[in-house]
Short mmCIF file of C-alpha atoms in Angstrom, two decimals:
data_model
loop_
_atom_site.label_atom_id
_atom_site.label_comp_id
_atom_site.label_asym_id
_atom_site.label_seq_id
_atom_site.Cartn_x
_atom_site.Cartn_y
_atom_site.Cartn_z
CA MET A 196 0.66 17.95 -3.85
CA ALA A 197 4.61 20.55 -2.24
CA TYR A 198 8.11 20.53 -2.26
CA ASN A 199 10.49 20.52 0.53
CA GLU A 200 14.16 20.54 1.38
CA ASP A 201 14.83 17.81 4.04
CA LEU A 202 11.22 15.58 3.66
CA GLY A 203 11.36 15.88 -0.82
CA ILE A 204 8.38 15.93 -3.02
CA VAL A 205 5.03 14.88 -0.38
CA ALA A 206 1.70 15.10 -1.12
CA ALA A 207 -0.89 17.92 0.68
CA ARG A 208 -4.54 16.52 0.92
CA VAL A 209 -7.09 19.15 1.96
CA MET A 210 -10.54 18.25 2.77
CA GLN A 211 -13.59 19.36 5.09
CA LEU A 212 -13.18 20.18 8.64
CA ASP A 213 -16.64 18.62 9.77
CA LYS A 214 -15.50 15.12 8.20
CA PHE A 215 -11.93 15.17 9.64
CA ASP A 216 -12.09 12.41 13.34
CA GLN A 217 -9.98 14.46 15.28
CA ARG A 218 -10.05 11.38 17.94
CA GLU A 219 -8.65 9.31 15.53
CA TRP A 220 -6.18 11.72 14.13
CA ASN A 221 -4.20 11.60 17.02
CA LEU A 222 -4.26 7.75 18.11
CA ALA A 223 -3.13 7.70 13.86
CA ALA A 224 -0.09 9.26 15.96
CA THR A 225 0.78 5.46 17.88
CA LEU A 226 1.19 4.12 14.88
CA ILE A 227 4.69 7.08 14.66
CA ARG A 228 6.03 4.93 17.56
CA PRO A 229 9.26 2.61 16.75
CA GLU A 230 7.35 -0.26 17.46
CA PHE A 231 5.13 -0.06 15.18
CA ALA A 232 7.85 1.28 12.05
CA CYS A 233 6.01 -0.33 9.31
CA PRO A 234 6.66 0.71 5.27
CA PHE A 235 3.63 -0.64 4.16
CA ILE A 236 1.48 1.96 6.05
CA LEU A 237 1.48 5.85 5.25
CA LYS A 238 3.50 7.93 7.08
CA TYR A 239 1.26 11.64 7.93
CA LEU A 240 2.86 14.40 8.77
CA LEU A 241 1.54 17.26 9.26
CA ALA A 242 -2.11 19.07 9.71
CA LYS A 243 -3.42 22.20 10.51
CA PRO A 244 -7.26 22.88 10.92
CA LEU A 245 -8.66 25.98 9.41
CA LYS A 246 -11.97 27.65 9.75
CA THR A 247 -13.36 25.08 7.00
CA GLU A 248 -11.16 23.09 5.64
CA VAL A 249 -7.82 20.97 7.29
CA VAL A 250 -4.51 21.24 5.06
CA ILE A 251 -2.92 16.94 5.16
CA LEU A 252 0.68 16.93 4.46
CA MET A 253 1.99 13.14 3.98
CA GLU A 254 4.59 10.79 2.13
CA TYR A 255 3.80 10.78 -1.12
CA ALA A 256 2.97 7.58 -2.76
CA ASN A 257 4.11 7.56 -7.03
CA ALA A 258 2.66 5.09 -8.31
CA GLN A 259 -1.88 6.03 -7.77
CA SER A 260 -3.57 2.94 -6.19
CA VAL A 261 -4.17 -0.67 -6.60
CA GLU A 262 -7.45 0.97 -8.36
CA VAL A 263 -5.11 0.79 -11.45
CA ILE A 264 -4.92 -2.25 -11.33
CA ILE A 265 -8.26 -3.27 -10.42
CA LYS A 266 -10.14 -1.61 -13.08
CA ASN A 267 -7.69 -3.10 -15.72
CA GLN A 268 -9.93 -5.49 -17.51
CA LYS A 269 -6.57 -6.00 -20.04
CA TYR A 270 -3.98 -7.07 -17.97
CA ASP A 271 -4.09 -9.20 -14.36
CA LEU A 272 -1.01 -8.98 -11.97
CA PRO A 273 1.54 -11.83 -12.04
CA ARG A 274 0.57 -14.00 -9.68
CA GLY A 275 4.19 -13.85 -7.15
CA ALA A 276 3.35 -10.34 -7.48
CA TYR A 277 -0.03 -11.16 -7.05
CA ARG A 278 1.08 -13.13 -3.65
CA ALA A 279 3.60 -10.42 -3.19
CA LEU A 280 0.58 -7.60 -2.88
CA ALA A 281 -1.28 -9.49 -0.55
CA GLN A 282 1.29 -10.12 1.37
CA GLN A 283 2.42 -6.22 2.06
CA ILE A 284 -1.86 -5.24 2.59
CA LEU A 285 -1.70 -7.83 5.16
CA GLU A 286 1.12 -7.08 7.32
CA GLY A 287 0.40 -3.18 7.10
CA VAL A 288 -2.74 -4.17 8.71
CA ARG A 289 -0.57 -6.99 10.76
CA VAL A 290 0.87 -3.70 12.55
CA ILE A 291 -2.03 -1.51 12.99
CA HIS A 292 -3.69 -3.75 14.28
CA SER A 293 -1.43 -5.00 16.83
CA ALA A 294 -1.17 -0.56 17.49
CA GLY A 295 -4.71 -1.59 18.74
CA LEU A 296 -5.81 0.20 16.31
CA VAL A 297 -8.82 -0.19 13.91
CA HIS A 298 -8.93 1.24 10.36
CA LYS A 299 -12.21 0.88 9.31
CA THR A 300 -12.04 1.58 5.41
CA ILE A 301 -9.91 0.04 3.85
CA LYS A 302 -11.52 -0.57 -0.04
CA ALA A 303 -8.99 -0.19 -2.79
CA GLU A 304 -8.79 3.53 -2.78
CA SER A 305 -7.17 3.78 -0.07
CA ILE A 306 -4.28 1.32 -0.27
CA MET A 307 -2.42 3.08 -2.29
CA LEU A 308 1.80 1.33 -4.39
CA HIS A 309 4.50 3.33 -4.23
CA SER A 310 7.85 2.52 -6.80
CA THR A 311 11.27 3.27 -5.48
CA ARG A 312 14.81 1.28 -6.18
CA GLY A 313 12.93 -0.54 -8.95
CA SER A 314 10.89 -2.22 -6.45
CA ILE A 315 6.94 -1.61 -5.86
CA LYS A 316 5.72 -1.77 -1.88
CA VAL A 317 1.58 -1.50 -0.81
CA LYS A 318 1.15 2.48 1.14
CA ILE A 319 -2.33 1.39 3.65
CA SER A 320 -3.23 4.79 3.49
CA ASP A 321 -6.55 7.15 5.18
CA PHE A 322 -5.67 5.87 8.68
CA GLY A 323 -7.09 8.26 11.32
CA LEU A 324 -9.16 11.11 9.05
CA THR A 325 -13.17 10.29 8.24
CA LYS A 326 -15.44 9.78 10.35
CA ILE A 327 -17.22 6.35 10.35
CA ASP A 328 -20.93 8.01 11.51
CA SER A 329 -23.73 5.51 13.01
CA LYS A 330 -26.94 3.83 10.50
CA ASP A 331 -27.97 6.85 9.28
CA ARG A 332 -25.15 7.78 7.30
CA LEU A 333 -24.85 4.40 5.21
CA GLU A 334 -27.08 5.69 2.90
CA LEU A 335 -24.61 8.64 2.57
CA MET A 336 -21.42 6.85 1.35
CA SER A 337 -21.12 5.30 -2.28
CA MET A 338 -22.11 2.26 -3.39
CA GLU A 339 -18.56 1.34 -3.82
CA THR A 340 -17.03 1.84 -0.57
CA LEU A 341 -19.77 -0.13 1.00
CA PHE A 342 -19.16 -2.65 -0.97
CA SER A 343 -15.68 -2.74 0.61
CA MET A 344 -17.83 -2.44 4.87
CA ALA A 345 -18.06 -5.69 7.08
CA PRO A 346 -21.37 -7.38 7.31
CA GLU A 347 -20.97 -6.46 11.33
CA LEU A 348 -20.92 -2.14 9.52
CA LEU A 349 -23.23 -2.97 7.18
CA LEU A 350 -26.43 -4.69 9.56
CA GLY A 351 -25.32 -3.23 12.96
CA SER A 352 -25.30 -7.01 13.71
CA PHE A 353 -21.70 -7.17 15.91
CA GLU A 354 -19.57 -5.22 17.77
CA THR A 355 -17.12 -3.62 15.79
CA THR A 356 -13.28 -4.65 16.03
CA ASN A 357 -10.31 -5.24 13.52
CA LYS A 358 -12.50 -8.08 11.30
CA VAL A 359 -14.12 -5.50 9.67
CA ASP A 360 -10.48 -4.73 8.66
CA MET A 361 -10.06 -8.43 7.70
CA TRP A 362 -13.42 -8.16 5.70
CA SER A 363 -12.33 -5.36 3.53
CA VAL A 364 -9.28 -6.32 2.39
CA GLY A 365 -10.78 -9.97 2.20
CA VAL A 366 -12.56 -7.72 -0.73
CA VAL A 367 -9.66 -5.64 -1.86
CA LEU A 368 -7.62 -9.37 -3.01
CA TYR A 369 -10.89 -10.36 -3.93
CA GLN A 370 -10.67 -7.58 -6.77
CA LEU A 371 -7.39 -8.02 -7.85
CA ALA A 372 -7.98 -10.98 -9.23
CA THR A 373 -11.75 -10.36 -10.85
CA HIS A 374 -11.41 -7.40 -11.40
CA GLU A 375 -14.69 -7.01 -10.17
CA TYR A 376 -16.57 -6.78 -6.24
CA PRO A 377 -17.81 -10.52 -3.95
CA ILE A 378 -21.09 -9.43 -3.78
CA VAL A 379 -22.91 -5.90 -5.66
CA ALA A 380 -25.75 -4.29 -6.01
CA GLU A 381 -28.50 -1.68 -6.97
CA ASP A 382 -28.21 -0.05 -3.72
CA LEU A 383 -27.86 -0.59 -0.14
CA GLN A 384 -30.95 -2.80 0.84
CA GLY A 385 -30.16 -4.86 -1.68
CA LEU A 386 -26.59 -5.21 -0.50
CA LYS A 387 -27.97 -5.77 2.60
CA TYR A 388 -29.86 -8.61 1.55
CA LYS A 389 -27.18 -10.48 -0.18
CA ILE A 390 -24.59 -9.89 2.59
CA ARG A 391 -27.58 -12.05 4.53
CA GLN A 392 -27.10 -14.72 1.99
CA LYS A 393 -23.79 -15.89 3.35
CA GLU A 394 -22.93 -17.22 0.09
CA ILE A 395 -19.98 -16.30 -2.43
CA GLU A 396 -19.42 -18.20 -5.52
CA ARG A 397 -15.53 -18.99 -6.45
CA PRO A 398 -15.03 -17.05 -9.23
CA PRO A 399 -13.22 -19.60 -12.78
CA GLN A 400 -10.37 -16.90 -12.04
CA ILE A 401 -9.40 -18.15 -8.69
CA ARG A 402 -7.76 -21.52 -9.78
CA ASP A 403 -5.35 -21.58 -6.83
CA ASP A 404 -7.43 -23.73 -4.11
CA ASP A 405 -4.88 -22.21 -1.29
CA LEU A 406 -5.50 -18.21 -2.42
CA TRP A 407 -9.48 -19.29 -2.55
CA ASP A 408 -9.25 -20.65 1.26
CA LEU A 409 -7.55 -17.47 2.67
CA LEU A 410 -10.63 -15.52 0.44
CA GLN A 411 -12.96 -17.34 1.92
CA GLN A 412 -11.87 -16.95 5.81
CA MET A 413 -11.37 -13.00 5.03
CA LEU A 414 -14.80 -12.79 3.11
CA GLU A 415 -16.03 -14.65 6.32
CA GLN A 416 -19.94 -12.98 7.68
CA TYR A 417 -19.39 -14.04 11.20
CA PRO A 418 -16.47 -11.77 12.47
CA GLY A 419 -15.42 -14.64 16.10
CA ARG A 420 -14.48 -17.29 12.55
CA ARG A 421 -13.10 -14.11 10.65
CA ILE A 422 -8.84 -15.00 10.37
CA SER A 423 -6.38 -12.87 11.08
CA ALA A 424 -4.40 -10.26 9.87
CA GLU A 425 -2.00 -12.81 11.81
CA GLN A 426 -3.10 -16.20 11.23
CA ALA A 427 -3.46 -14.79 7.27
CA LEU A 428 -0.14 -14.58 7.39
CA MET A 429 0.53 -17.97 8.38
CA HIS A 430 -1.87 -19.47 5.84
CA PRO A 431 -0.90 -21.85 3.39
CA TYR A 432 -1.03 -19.70 0.59
CA PHE A 433 2.32 -17.41 1.74
CA THR A 434 4.18 -20.40 2.79
CA SER A 435 4.01 -22.93 1.03
CA ILE A 436 7.16 -24.28 -0.60
CA TYR A 437 4.80 -22.86 -4.15
CA ALA A 438 5.05 -20.13 -2.72
CA GLN A 439 8.49 -19.71 -3.79
CA LYS A 440 7.78 -20.70 -7.35
CA GLU A 441 5.25 -18.05 -7.69
CA VAL A 442 9.11 -16.35 -7.27
CA SER A 443 9.95 -14.34 -10.80
CA VAL A 444 12.90 -13.67 -12.13
CA ALA A 445 12.91 -9.70 -11.02
CA ALA A 446 11.77 -10.55 -7.25
CA LYS A 447 14.40 -12.67 -7.33
CA LYS A 448 17.13 -10.45 -8.23
CA LEU A 449 16.15 -7.34 -6.04
CA ALA A 450 16.37 -9.75 -2.99
CA HIS A 451 20.10 -10.29 -3.81
CA SER A 452 20.58 -6.88 -4.93
CA PHE A 453 19.71 -5.29 -1.19
CA ALA A 454 22.01 -5.55 2.08
CA TYR A 455 20.63 -7.14 5.09
CA GLN A 456 21.51 -4.98 7.90
CA LYS A 457 20.31 -5.72 11.37
CA GLY A 458 19.02 -2.61 13.56
CA ASP A 459 17.55 0.82 12.39
CA SER A 460 19.45 1.10 8.32
CA TRP A 461 17.42 1.44 5.51
CA ILE A 462 16.80 -1.49 4.43
CA MET A 463 13.99 -4.12 6.03
CA ARG A 464 13.88 -7.51 6.08
CA PHE A 465 10.80 -7.60 3.46
CA ASP A 466 13.93 -6.05 1.25
CA MET A 467 15.27 -9.59 1.87
CA ASP A 468 12.27 -11.76 1.22
CA GLN A 469 11.52 -12.32 -2.19
CA THR A 470 7.80 -13.50 -2.45
CA SER A 471 6.92 -9.98 -0.96
CA ILE A 472 9.30 -8.10 -3.55
CA ILE A 473 6.54 -6.80 -6.47
CA PRO A 474 9.24 -5.98 -9.16
CA THR A 475 8.44 -2.06 -10.15
CA SER A 476 9.03 -3.81 -14.17
CA GLU A 477 6.17 -6.13 -13.84
CA LEU A 478 3.72 -3.96 -13.03
CA LEU A 479 4.36 -1.28 -15.79
CA LYS A 480 1.53 -2.63 -17.97
CA PHE A 481 -1.01 -0.83 -15.51
CA TYR A 482 0.50 2.65 -16.15
CA THR A 483 0.84 4.86 -19.36
CA THR A 484 3.99 6.21 -17.85
CA HIS A 485 6.95 4.82 -15.13
CA PRO A 486 5.42 5.41 -11.74
CA GLU A 487 9.34 7.23 -10.84
CA ALA A 488 10.00 9.68 -13.50
CA ASP A 489 7.74 12.64 -12.45
CA GLU A 490 8.76 12.09 -8.98
CA LYS A 491 12.92 13.12 -10.57
CA VAL A 492 11.62 15.68 -12.99
CA ILE A 493 10.59 17.33 -10.20
CA LEU A 494 13.27 17.25 -8.19
CA LEU A 495 15.26 18.14 -10.37
CA THR A 496 13.57 21.05 -11.35
CA GLN A 497 13.39 22.30 -7.61
CA LYS A 498 16.92 21.86 -7.84
CA GLY A 499 17.62 23.68 -11.11
CA GLU A 500 18.28 21.57 -12.80
CA GLN A 501 15.96 21.79 -16.27
CA GLU A 502 19.92 19.87 -18.77
CA GLN A 503 18.87 16.61 -17.03
CA ILE A 504 16.30 16.03 -17.21
CA ASP A 505 15.55 14.90 -20.69
CA THR A 506 18.75 12.55 -19.53
CA GLN A 507 17.49 11.43 -16.28
CA LEU A 508 14.05 10.15 -18.00
CA GLN A 509 16.28 8.34 -20.78
CA GLN A 510 16.79 5.56 -17.71
CA TYR A 511 13.14 4.87 -17.18
CA PRO A 512 11.53 2.15 -20.16
CA ASP A 513 8.53 3.70 -22.01
CA PRO A 514 5.61 1.53 -19.94
CA GLU A 515 3.52 0.98 -23.59
CA THR A 516 7.72 -1.20 -25.09
CA MET A 517 7.53 -2.97 -21.50
CA ARG A 518 3.61 -3.87 -22.57
CA SER A 519 4.51 -5.53 -26.17
CA SER A 520 7.55 -6.71 -24.76
CA ARG A 521 7.91 -7.84 -21.60
CA PHE A 522 4.54 -9.04 -20.97
CA GLU A 523 3.52 -11.47 -22.25
CA PRO A 524 2.99 -14.80 -19.43
CA LEU A 525 5.85 -14.49 -16.48
CA GLN A 526 5.28 -17.84 -15.57
CA GLU A 527 4.73 -21.13 -17.81
CA ASP A 528 0.70 -22.05 -17.43
CA ILE A 529 0.60 -25.52 -14.84
CA ASP A 530 -1.88 -26.11 -12.44
CA PRO A 531 -1.56 -23.99 -9.50
CA ASN A 532 -2.04 -26.96 -7.48
CA ASP A 533 0.35 -29.12 -8.74
CA ASN A 534 3.06 -29.90 -5.71
CA SER A 535 3.99 -32.93 -7.30
CA ASN A 536 7.47 -31.51 -9.91
CA ILE A 537 8.98 -29.15 -6.78
CA LYS A 538 11.94 -28.70 -5.23
CA ASP A 539 13.67 -27.27 -2.64
CA TYR A 540 14.15 -24.43 -3.23
CA ASN A 541 17.66 -22.97 -0.68
CA LYS A 542 17.95 -19.53 -0.59
CA GLU A 543 21.61 -17.76 -1.58
CA LYS A 544 24.01 -16.70 1.31
CA ILE A 545 23.75 -13.17 1.82
CA VAL A 546 26.86 -11.58 3.56
CA PRO A 547 24.99 -8.60 5.14
CA PHE A 548 26.85 -5.31 4.99
CA THR A 549 28.80 -3.33 8.48
CA LEU A 550 26.43 -0.03 9.39
CA GLU A 551 30.02 1.85 7.99
CA GLN A 552 30.28 -0.07 5.21
CA LEU A 553 26.83 0.73 4.04
CA ARG A 554 27.48 4.75 4.83
CA SER A 555 30.55 3.96 2.98
CA THR A 556 28.97 2.61 -0.33
CA PRO A 557 28.36 5.32 -3.05
CA ASP A 558 25.14 4.65 -3.62
CA PHE A 559 24.89 6.44 0.07
CA LEU A 560 26.90 8.72 -0.84
CA ASN A 561 24.77 10.07 -3.39
CA GLY A 562 21.84 9.42 -2.55
CA LYS A 563 20.15 6.83 -3.67
CA ILE A 564 20.42 4.46 -0.09
CA ILE A 565 17.91 6.89 1.68
CA ASN A 566 17.01 6.32 5.94
CA GLN A 567 13.53 6.35 5.91
CA GLU A 568 13.34 7.56 9.94
CA GLN A 569 10.64 10.11 10.43
CA TYR A 570 11.04 13.33 11.06
CA ILE A 571 9.31 17.14 10.74
CA THR A 572 11.03 19.98 8.93
CA SER A 573 11.61 23.41 9.64
CA LYS A 574 12.43 24.27 6.34
CA PRO A 575 9.17 26.06 4.57
CA ILE A 576 7.49 23.27 1.93
CA LYS A 577 6.89 24.79 -1.38
CA PRO A 578 3.75 24.18 -2.99
CA LEU A 579 4.61 23.03 -6.38
CA THR A 580 2.09 25.52 -9.03
CA ILE A 581 2.26 22.62 -11.58
CA HIS A 582 0.37 19.30 -9.08
CA ASN A 583 -2.27 21.35 -7.26
CA PRO A 584 -5.12 23.71 -7.55
CA ARG A 585 -4.97 24.49 -3.80
CA ILE A 586 -1.67 26.85 -3.33
CA ARG A 587 -3.66 29.89 -1.86
CA VAL A 588 -4.69 27.00 1.22
CA LEU A 589 -1.16 25.87 1.19
CA GLN A 590 0.48 29.13 0.72
CA ASP A 591 -1.31 30.97 4.30
CA THR A 592 -1.06 27.37 6.35
CA SER A 593 1.26 26.74 9.36
CA TYR A 594 1.19 22.57 10.00
CA SER A 595 1.79 21.10 13.37
CA PRO A 596 2.87 17.99 14.03
CA PHE A 597 0.31 15.25 15.36
CA PRO A 598 -0.29 15.89 18.60
CA HIS A 599 -0.08 14.25 22.09
CA PHE A 600 2.91 12.56 20.78
CA ASN A 601 6.83 13.45 22.08
CA LEU A 602 8.68 14.02 18.80
CA ASN A 603 12.19 14.06 20.17
CA GLN A 604 11.58 9.84 21.30
CA ILE A 605 11.71 9.14 17.89
#
């Protein structure tokens, strides 16, 4: 982790140069363009190759990855939060595919989470970084990585297309619902054998028929029949009236608290769509501390405002208290396939801010509302010694932006 006066807190990653794919990194620069702007894709800022390593600065995600949810066998996601999480992941993948790119290494640990203003957003990471070599490299990969790979990558039976990402997303969504992989094996050969059986049984945890139908289409053996990200977002699981019914009160309140602003602004349509909002309060049961608390302390420390730290931390609820008092079932225990008592949902009319009104609001002037425009800073990056074990690498590094891309066009 590192800090900069312009960029704020950024994540610093050091990886072996022989595992860094320069060609994929160059292609990833496409996602910086305004037409591919997406809040659900982690932004990569700077990179510097060294003799044997490469140092990468990227957007900071303060709420870990979705593994924090999957590995917690004690708690399940509320149904509304699960649907919103799935929608955000698929929207990020849709944008990647619309840019003509393929991620190829989507798995639970590459789907980061970031909490801001009481709402969590997905941040798809690791795009354009790691080399995917020939079949002989499969034996060197961890079983967890192989469990998320599409059959055509494991078996080499079909041409690799963007449909490999859809299989991987299906695996992650299956994990989020069941805390298990859809297919497991002791070794690579056993995994290939099970893949060839072409059968994934419906687990008892997935009661929603629409969700199971969606997962089946994502975990389709043949890539030509596998659903695309765009098609998945139009699936009844996301578009039926039941999707509105399962939205929590917290998500509705967050949606109505955001002002909609057309054009370029800090607010996006996903902030206004209550079906795609994940309230941080609903995920606190998976954390030991509030995701936003540490970030606030770091910023105050960098500004020399130590006396304010204790006061600021009191603003964040204790996750242990939240687990005991607020995380009883958020929705009534009802059959998700019973639509008999659903009434039409009417959205309240929201008056949008003009850009001038937005800029004059106290929250904007106090820095609580930020413009998410990406840029490259001219000010130095200061490593955080308490968070980064490889300080010397960062201290001796100069950085360059994405190659082959004119940042002045942003």
